[in-house]
Backbone as a ProteinNet text record, in pm:
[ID]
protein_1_A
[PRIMARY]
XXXXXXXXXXXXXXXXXXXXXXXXXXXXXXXXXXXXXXXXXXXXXXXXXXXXXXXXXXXXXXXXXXXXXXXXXXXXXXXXXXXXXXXXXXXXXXXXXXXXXXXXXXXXXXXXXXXXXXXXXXXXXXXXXXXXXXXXXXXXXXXXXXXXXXXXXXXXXXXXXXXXXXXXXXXXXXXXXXXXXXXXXXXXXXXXXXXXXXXXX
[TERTIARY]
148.6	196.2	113.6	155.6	131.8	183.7	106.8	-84	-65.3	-187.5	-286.3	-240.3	-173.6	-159.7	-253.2	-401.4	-503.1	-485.8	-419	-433.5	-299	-205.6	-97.6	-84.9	-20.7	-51.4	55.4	111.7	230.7	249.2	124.9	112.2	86.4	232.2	262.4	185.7	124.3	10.5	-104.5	-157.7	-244.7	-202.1	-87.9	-16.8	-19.3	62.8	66.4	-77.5	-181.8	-312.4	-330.7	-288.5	-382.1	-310.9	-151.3	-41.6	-87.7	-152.3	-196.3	-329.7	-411.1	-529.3	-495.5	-369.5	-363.5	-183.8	-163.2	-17.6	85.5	-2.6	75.6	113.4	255.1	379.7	392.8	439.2	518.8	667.2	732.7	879.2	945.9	1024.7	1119.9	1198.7	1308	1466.5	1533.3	1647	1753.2	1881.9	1956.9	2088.3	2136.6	2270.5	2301.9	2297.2	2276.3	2278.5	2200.1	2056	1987.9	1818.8	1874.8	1751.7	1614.3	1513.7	1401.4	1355	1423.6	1322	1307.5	1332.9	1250.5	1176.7	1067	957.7	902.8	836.7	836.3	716.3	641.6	500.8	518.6	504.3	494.6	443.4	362	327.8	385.9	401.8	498.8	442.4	523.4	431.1	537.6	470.4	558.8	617.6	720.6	769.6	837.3	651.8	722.1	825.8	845.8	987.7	1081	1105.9	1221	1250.1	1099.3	1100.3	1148.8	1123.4	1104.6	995.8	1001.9	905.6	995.2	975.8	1021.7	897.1	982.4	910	1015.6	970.2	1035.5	1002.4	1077.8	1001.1	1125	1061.9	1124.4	1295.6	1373.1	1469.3	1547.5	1455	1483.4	1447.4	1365.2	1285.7	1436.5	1428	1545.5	1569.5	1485.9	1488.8	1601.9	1572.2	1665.8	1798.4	1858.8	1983.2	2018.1	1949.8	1998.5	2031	2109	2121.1	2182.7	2127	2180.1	2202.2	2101.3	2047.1	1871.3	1901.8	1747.4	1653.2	1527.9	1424.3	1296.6	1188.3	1092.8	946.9	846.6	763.4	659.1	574.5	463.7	299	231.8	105.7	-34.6	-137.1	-204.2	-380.3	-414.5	-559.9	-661.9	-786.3	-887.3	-921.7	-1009.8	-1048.3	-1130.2	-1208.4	-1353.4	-1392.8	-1460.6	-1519.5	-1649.4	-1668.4	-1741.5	-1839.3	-1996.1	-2073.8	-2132.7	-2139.5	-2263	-2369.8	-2420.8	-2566.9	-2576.4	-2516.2	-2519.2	-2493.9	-2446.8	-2389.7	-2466.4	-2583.6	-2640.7	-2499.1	-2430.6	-2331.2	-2201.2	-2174.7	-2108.7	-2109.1	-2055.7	-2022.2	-1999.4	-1891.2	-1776.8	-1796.1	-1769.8	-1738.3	-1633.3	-1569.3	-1417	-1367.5	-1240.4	-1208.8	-1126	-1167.2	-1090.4	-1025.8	-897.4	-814.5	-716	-601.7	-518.7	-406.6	-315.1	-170.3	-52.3	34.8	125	304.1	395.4	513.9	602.3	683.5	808.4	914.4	1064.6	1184.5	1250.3	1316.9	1393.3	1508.6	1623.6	1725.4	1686.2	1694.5	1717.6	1774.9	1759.2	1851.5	1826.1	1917.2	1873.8	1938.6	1852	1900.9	1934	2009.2	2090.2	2087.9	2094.8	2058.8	1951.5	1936.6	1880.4	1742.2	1812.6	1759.1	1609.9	1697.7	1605.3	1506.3	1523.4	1479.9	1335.9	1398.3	1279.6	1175	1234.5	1129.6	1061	1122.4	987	912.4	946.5	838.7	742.1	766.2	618.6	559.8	600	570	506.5	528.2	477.4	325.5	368.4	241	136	199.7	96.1	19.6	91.2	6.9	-116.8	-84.4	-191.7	-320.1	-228.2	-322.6	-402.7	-396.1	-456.6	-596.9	-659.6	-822.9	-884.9	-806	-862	-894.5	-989.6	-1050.4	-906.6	-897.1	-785.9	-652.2	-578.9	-415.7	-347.8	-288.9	-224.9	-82.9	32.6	145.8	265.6	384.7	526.1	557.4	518.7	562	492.6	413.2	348.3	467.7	511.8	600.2	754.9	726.2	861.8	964.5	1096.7	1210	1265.6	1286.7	1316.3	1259.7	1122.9	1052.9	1084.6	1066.1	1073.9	1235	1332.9	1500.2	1466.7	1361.1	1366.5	1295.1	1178.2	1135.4	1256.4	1344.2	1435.3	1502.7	1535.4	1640.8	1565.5	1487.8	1386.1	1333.9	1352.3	1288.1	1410.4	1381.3	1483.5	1428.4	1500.2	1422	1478.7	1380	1467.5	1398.5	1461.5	1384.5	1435.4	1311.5	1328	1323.7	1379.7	1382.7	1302.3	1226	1124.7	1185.6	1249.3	1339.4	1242.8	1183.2	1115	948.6	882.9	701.9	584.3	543.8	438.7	304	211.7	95.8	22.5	-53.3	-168.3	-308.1	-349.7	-502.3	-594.3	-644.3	-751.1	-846.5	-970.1	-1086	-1165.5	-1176.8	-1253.2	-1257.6	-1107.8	-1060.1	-1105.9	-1125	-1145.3	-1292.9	-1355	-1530.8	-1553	-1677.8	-1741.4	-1827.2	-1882.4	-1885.9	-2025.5	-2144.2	-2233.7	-2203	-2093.7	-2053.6	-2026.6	-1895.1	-1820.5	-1947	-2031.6	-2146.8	-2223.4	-2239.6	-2336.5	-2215.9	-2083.8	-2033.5	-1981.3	-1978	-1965.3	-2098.9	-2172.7	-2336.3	-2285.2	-2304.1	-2244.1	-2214.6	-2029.6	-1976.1	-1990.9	-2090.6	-2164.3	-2231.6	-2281.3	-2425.4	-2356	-2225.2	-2196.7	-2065.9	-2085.3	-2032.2	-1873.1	-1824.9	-1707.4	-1663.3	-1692.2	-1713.1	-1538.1	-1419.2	-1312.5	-1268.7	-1308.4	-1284.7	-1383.8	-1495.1	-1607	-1549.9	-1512	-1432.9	-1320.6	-1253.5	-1124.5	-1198	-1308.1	-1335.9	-1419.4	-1469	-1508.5	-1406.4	-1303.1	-1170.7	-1127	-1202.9	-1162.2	-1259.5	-1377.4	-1488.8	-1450.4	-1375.1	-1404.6	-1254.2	-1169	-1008	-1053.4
2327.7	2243.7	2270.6	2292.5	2306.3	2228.4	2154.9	2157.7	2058.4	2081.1	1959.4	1844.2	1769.3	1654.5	1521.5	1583.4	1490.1	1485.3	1606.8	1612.9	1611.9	1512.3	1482.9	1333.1	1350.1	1173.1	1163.4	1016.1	983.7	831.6	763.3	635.2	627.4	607.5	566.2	529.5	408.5	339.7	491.3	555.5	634.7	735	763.9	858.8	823.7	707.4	682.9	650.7	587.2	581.8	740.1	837	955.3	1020.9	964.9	986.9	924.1	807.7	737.8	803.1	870.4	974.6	1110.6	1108.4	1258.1	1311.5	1270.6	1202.3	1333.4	1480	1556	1635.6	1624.8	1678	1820.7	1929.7	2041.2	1982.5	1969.4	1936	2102.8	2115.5	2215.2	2176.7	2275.3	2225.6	2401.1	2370.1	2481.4	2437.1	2526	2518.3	2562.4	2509	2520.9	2660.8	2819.8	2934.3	3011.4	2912.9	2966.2	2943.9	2849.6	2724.3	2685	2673	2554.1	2684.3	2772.2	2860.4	2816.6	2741.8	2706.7	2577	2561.6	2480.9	2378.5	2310.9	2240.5	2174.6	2120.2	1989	1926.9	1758.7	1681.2	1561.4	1439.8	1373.9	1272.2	1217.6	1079.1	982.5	826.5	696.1	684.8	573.6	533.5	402	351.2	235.8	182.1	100.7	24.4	-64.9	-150.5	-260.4	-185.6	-14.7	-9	142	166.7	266.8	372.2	420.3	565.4	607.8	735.9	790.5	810.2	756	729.8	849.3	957.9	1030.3	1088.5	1167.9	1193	1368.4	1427.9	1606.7	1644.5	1669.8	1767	1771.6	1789.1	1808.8	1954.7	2016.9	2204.3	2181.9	2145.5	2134.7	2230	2296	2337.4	2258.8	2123	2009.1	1954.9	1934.5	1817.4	1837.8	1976.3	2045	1974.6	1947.8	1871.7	1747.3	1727.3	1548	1511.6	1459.1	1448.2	1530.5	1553.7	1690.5	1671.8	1717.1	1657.1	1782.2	1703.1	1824.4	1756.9	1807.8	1887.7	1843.1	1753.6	1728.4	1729.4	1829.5	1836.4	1835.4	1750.1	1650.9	1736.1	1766.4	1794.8	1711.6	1727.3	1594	1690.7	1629.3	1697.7	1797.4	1916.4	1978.1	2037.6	2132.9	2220.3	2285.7	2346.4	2476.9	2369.4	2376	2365.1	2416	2451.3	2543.5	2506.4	2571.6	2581.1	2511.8	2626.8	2600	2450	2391.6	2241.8	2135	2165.8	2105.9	2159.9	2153.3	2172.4	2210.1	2057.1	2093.6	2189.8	2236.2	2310.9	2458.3	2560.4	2702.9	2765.9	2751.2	2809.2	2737.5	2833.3	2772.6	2696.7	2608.9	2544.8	2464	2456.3	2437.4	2281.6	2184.3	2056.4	2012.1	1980.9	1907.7	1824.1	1722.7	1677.7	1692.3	1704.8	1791.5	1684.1	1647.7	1566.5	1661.7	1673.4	1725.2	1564.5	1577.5	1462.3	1520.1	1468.4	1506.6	1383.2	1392.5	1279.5	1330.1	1183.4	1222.4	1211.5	1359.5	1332.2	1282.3	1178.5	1141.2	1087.1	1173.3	1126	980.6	943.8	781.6	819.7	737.9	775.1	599.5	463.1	355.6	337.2	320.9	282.6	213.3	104.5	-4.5	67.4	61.7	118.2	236.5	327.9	419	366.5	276.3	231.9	143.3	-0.4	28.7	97.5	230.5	327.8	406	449	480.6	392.7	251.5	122.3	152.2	139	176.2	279.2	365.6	509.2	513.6	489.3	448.7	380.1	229.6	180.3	175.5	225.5	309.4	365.8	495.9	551	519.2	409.1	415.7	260.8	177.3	100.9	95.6	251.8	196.3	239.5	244.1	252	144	157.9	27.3	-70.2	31.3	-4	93	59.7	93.4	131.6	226	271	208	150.8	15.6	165.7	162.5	237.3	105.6	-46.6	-111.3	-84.3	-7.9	-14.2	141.8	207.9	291.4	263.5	276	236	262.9	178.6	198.1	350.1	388.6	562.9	634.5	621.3	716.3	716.3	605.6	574.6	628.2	630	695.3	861.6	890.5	1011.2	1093.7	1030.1	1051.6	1106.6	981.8	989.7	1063.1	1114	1223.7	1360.9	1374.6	1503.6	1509.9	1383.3	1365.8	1332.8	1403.5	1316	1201	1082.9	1069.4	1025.6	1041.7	1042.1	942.2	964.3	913.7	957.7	939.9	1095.9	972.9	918.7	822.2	875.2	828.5	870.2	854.7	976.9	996.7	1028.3	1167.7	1213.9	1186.9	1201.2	1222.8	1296.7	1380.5	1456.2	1460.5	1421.9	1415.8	1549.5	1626.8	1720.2	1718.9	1629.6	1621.7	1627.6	1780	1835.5	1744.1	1664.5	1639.6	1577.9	1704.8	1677.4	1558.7	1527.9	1427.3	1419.3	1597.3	1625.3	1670	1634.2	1585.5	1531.4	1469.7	1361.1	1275	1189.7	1063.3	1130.9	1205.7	1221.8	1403.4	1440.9	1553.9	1505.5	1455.8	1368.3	1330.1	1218	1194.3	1301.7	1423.9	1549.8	1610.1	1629	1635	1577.4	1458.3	1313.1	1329	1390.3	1418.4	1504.6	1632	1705.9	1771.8	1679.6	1668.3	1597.2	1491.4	1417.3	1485.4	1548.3	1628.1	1706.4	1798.8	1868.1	1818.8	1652	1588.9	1566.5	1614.8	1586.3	1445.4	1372.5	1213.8	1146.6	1229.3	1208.8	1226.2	1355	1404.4	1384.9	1322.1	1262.2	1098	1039.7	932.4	942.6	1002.7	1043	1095.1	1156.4	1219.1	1029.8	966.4	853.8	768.4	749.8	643.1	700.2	800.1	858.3	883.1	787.8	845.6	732.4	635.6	587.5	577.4	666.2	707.4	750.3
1902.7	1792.6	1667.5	1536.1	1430.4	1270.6	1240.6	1271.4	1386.3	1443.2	1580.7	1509	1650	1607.9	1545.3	1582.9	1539.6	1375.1	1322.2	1170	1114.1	1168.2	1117.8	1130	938.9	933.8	867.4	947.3	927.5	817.7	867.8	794.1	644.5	591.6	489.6	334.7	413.5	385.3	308.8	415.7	372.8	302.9	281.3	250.4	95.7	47.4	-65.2	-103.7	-47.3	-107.8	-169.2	-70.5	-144.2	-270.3	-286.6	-424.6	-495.8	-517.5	-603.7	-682.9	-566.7	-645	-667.9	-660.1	-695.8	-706	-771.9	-830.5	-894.4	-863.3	-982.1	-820.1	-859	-769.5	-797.9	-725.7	-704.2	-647.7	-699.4	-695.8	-665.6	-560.8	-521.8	-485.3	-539.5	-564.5	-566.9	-552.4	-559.9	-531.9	-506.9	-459.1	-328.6	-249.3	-124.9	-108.7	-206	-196	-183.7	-213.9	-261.5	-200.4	-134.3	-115.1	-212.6	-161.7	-252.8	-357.3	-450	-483.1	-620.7	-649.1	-827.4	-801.3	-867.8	-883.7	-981.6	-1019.2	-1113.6	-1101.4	-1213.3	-1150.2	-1296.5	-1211.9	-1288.5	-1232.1	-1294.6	-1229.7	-1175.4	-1100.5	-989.2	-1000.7	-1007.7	-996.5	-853.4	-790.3	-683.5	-688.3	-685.2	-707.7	-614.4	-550.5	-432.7	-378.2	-498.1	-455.8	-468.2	-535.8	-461.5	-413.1	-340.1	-198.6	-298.4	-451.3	-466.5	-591.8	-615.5	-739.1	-831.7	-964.9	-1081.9	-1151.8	-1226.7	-1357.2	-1441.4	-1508.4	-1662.5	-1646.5	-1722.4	-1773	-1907	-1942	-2091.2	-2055.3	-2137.3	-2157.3	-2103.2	-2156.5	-2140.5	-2018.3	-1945.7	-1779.6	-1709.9	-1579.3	-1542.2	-1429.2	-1386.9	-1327.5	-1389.4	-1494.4	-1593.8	-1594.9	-1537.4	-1505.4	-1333.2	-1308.4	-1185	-1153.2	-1019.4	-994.3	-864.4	-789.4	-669.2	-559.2	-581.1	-512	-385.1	-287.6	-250.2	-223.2	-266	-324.7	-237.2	-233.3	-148.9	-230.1	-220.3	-326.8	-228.6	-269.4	-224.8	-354.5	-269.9	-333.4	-250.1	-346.9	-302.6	-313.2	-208.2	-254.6	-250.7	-218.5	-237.5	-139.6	-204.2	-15.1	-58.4	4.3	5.3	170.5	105.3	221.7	269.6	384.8	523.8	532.7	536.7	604.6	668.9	786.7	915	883.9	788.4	710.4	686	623.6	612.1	704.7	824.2	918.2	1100.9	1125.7	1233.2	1373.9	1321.8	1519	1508.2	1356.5	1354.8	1387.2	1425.6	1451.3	1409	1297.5	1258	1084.1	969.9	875.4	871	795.6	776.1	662.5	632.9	504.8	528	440	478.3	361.5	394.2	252.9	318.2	265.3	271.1	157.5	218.8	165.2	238.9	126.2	188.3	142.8	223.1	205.7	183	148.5	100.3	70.8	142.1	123.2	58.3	-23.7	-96	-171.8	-224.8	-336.7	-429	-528.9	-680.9	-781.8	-836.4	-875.1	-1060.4	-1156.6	-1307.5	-1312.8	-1441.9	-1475.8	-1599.3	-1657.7	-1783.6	-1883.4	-1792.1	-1868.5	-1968.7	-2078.3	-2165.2	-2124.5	-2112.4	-2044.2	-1962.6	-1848.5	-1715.2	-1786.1	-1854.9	-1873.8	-1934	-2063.5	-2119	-2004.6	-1945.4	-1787.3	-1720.7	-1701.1	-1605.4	-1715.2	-1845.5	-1913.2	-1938.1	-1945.3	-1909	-1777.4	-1706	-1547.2	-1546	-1609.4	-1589.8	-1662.1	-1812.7	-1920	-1841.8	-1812.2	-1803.9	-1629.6	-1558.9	-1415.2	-1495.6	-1574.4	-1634.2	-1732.3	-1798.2	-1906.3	-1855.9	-1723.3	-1698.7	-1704.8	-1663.6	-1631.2	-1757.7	-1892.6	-2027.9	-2077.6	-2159.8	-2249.5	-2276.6	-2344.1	-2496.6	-2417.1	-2373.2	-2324.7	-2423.9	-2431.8	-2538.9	-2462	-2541.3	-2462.3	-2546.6	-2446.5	-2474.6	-2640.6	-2620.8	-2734.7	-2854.9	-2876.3	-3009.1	-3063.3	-3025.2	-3077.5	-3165.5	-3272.3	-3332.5	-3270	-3294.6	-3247.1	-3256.6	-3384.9	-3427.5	-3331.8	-3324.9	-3248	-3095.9	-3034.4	-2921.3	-2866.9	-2976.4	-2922.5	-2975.6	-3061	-3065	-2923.4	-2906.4	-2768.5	-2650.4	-2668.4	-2547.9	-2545.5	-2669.9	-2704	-2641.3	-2612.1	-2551.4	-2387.5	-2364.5	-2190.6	-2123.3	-1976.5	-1886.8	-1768.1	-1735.7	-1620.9	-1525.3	-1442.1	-1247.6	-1156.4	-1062.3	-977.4	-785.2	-720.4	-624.9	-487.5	-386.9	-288.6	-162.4	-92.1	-9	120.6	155.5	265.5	412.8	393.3	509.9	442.1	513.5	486	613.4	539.6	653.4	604.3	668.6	595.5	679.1	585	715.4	639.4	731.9	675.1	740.7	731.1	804.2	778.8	833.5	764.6	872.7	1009.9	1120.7	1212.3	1234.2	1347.4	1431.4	1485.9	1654.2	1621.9	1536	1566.4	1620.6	1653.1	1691.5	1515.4	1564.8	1397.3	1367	1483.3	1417.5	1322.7	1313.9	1284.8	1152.6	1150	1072.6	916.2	989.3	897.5	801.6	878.9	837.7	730.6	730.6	651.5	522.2	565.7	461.3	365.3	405	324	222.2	319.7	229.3	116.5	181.6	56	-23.3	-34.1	-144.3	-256.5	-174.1	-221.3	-339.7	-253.9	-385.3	-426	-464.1	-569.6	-538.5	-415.7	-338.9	-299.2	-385	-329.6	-234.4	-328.2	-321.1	-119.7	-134.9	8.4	120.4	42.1	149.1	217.5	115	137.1	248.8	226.7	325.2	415.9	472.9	608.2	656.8	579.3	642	706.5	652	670.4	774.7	852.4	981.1	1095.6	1036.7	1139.2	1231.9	1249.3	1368.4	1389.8	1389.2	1455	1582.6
[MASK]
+++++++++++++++++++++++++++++++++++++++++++++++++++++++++++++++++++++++++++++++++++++++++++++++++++++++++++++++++++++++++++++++++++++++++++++++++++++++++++++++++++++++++++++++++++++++++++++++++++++++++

């Protein structure tokens, strides 16, 4: 089985924790002829009350040519190289990250309304842990329909989910720990975190 089931994660929960730190999508899409071969990245919010990812991309985007169509979004989190040298019970160098795949419908929105909603949603996801928030309302009306006249936006429904996150399951915790160091040490705090939230699985 591929990958080991110790490093396949299905729970949701952890899944979206790690979209939330690391939010910029590879979106793949194509046609029934052709399959997933064009690509795209942009960043995703997730919008839990109603079970999908709401974003926006340029107009010209060759995304923005699509609709109702289901596409392929893959998220990537943190990872780094392994060494022996640093790790006494280890053998073998090794490389640890978490990588999540997602299948969903594409789908453009075209309401006014709504549209202006997930660009707040979107804004202010981001611009929350700023002093001073820059708000979608401080933009004049003109501007704000000229904006629109240039972006499209969608939103993608969270159909399938695969999580694979290597980050030494099938250790033992005093292993686990020597790595959690580590990757401290060299400032990996992100992916040191995620190998802890697993030392006692």
């Amino acid at each position: 089985m591929y990958p080991a089931r110790y490093f396949q994660e299905q729970n949701l929960e952890r899944i979206l924790s790690l979209l939330q730190q690391s939010p910029l999508a590879s979106i793949l899409f194509g046609n029934n002829s052709n399959g997933l071969n064009e690509v795209v990245y942009t960043p995703l919010v997730f919008d839990a009350a109603k079970e999908v990812f709401i974003g926006h991309v340029a107009k010209n985007n060759p995304l923005a040519q699509q609709n109702n169509i289901i596409v392929k979004l893959l998220f990537h989190g943190p990872d780094d190289y392994i060494s022996p040298s640093h790790n006494t019970d280890l053998a073998l160098p090794s490389w640890l990250y978490a990588n999540v795949q997602i299948e969903g419908r594409f789908e453009l929105i075209t309401d006014h309304e709504l549209k202006l909603e997930m660009m707040t949603q979107i804004t202010n996801h981001f611009e929350h842990e700023f002093q001073k928030p820059w708000l979608v309302s401080s933009l004049e009306k003109t501007k704000l329909n000229a904006l629109f006249d240039h972006i499209v936006f969608f939103n993608i429904s969270l159909e399938q989910w695969h999580g694979n996150f290597k980050l030494s399951q099938n250790k033992p915790p005093k292993v686990k720990a020597q790595i959690m160091q580590s990757l401290k040490i060299r400032g990996n705090e992100a992916l040191s975190e995620l190998v802890e939230s697993y030392i006692d699985d």
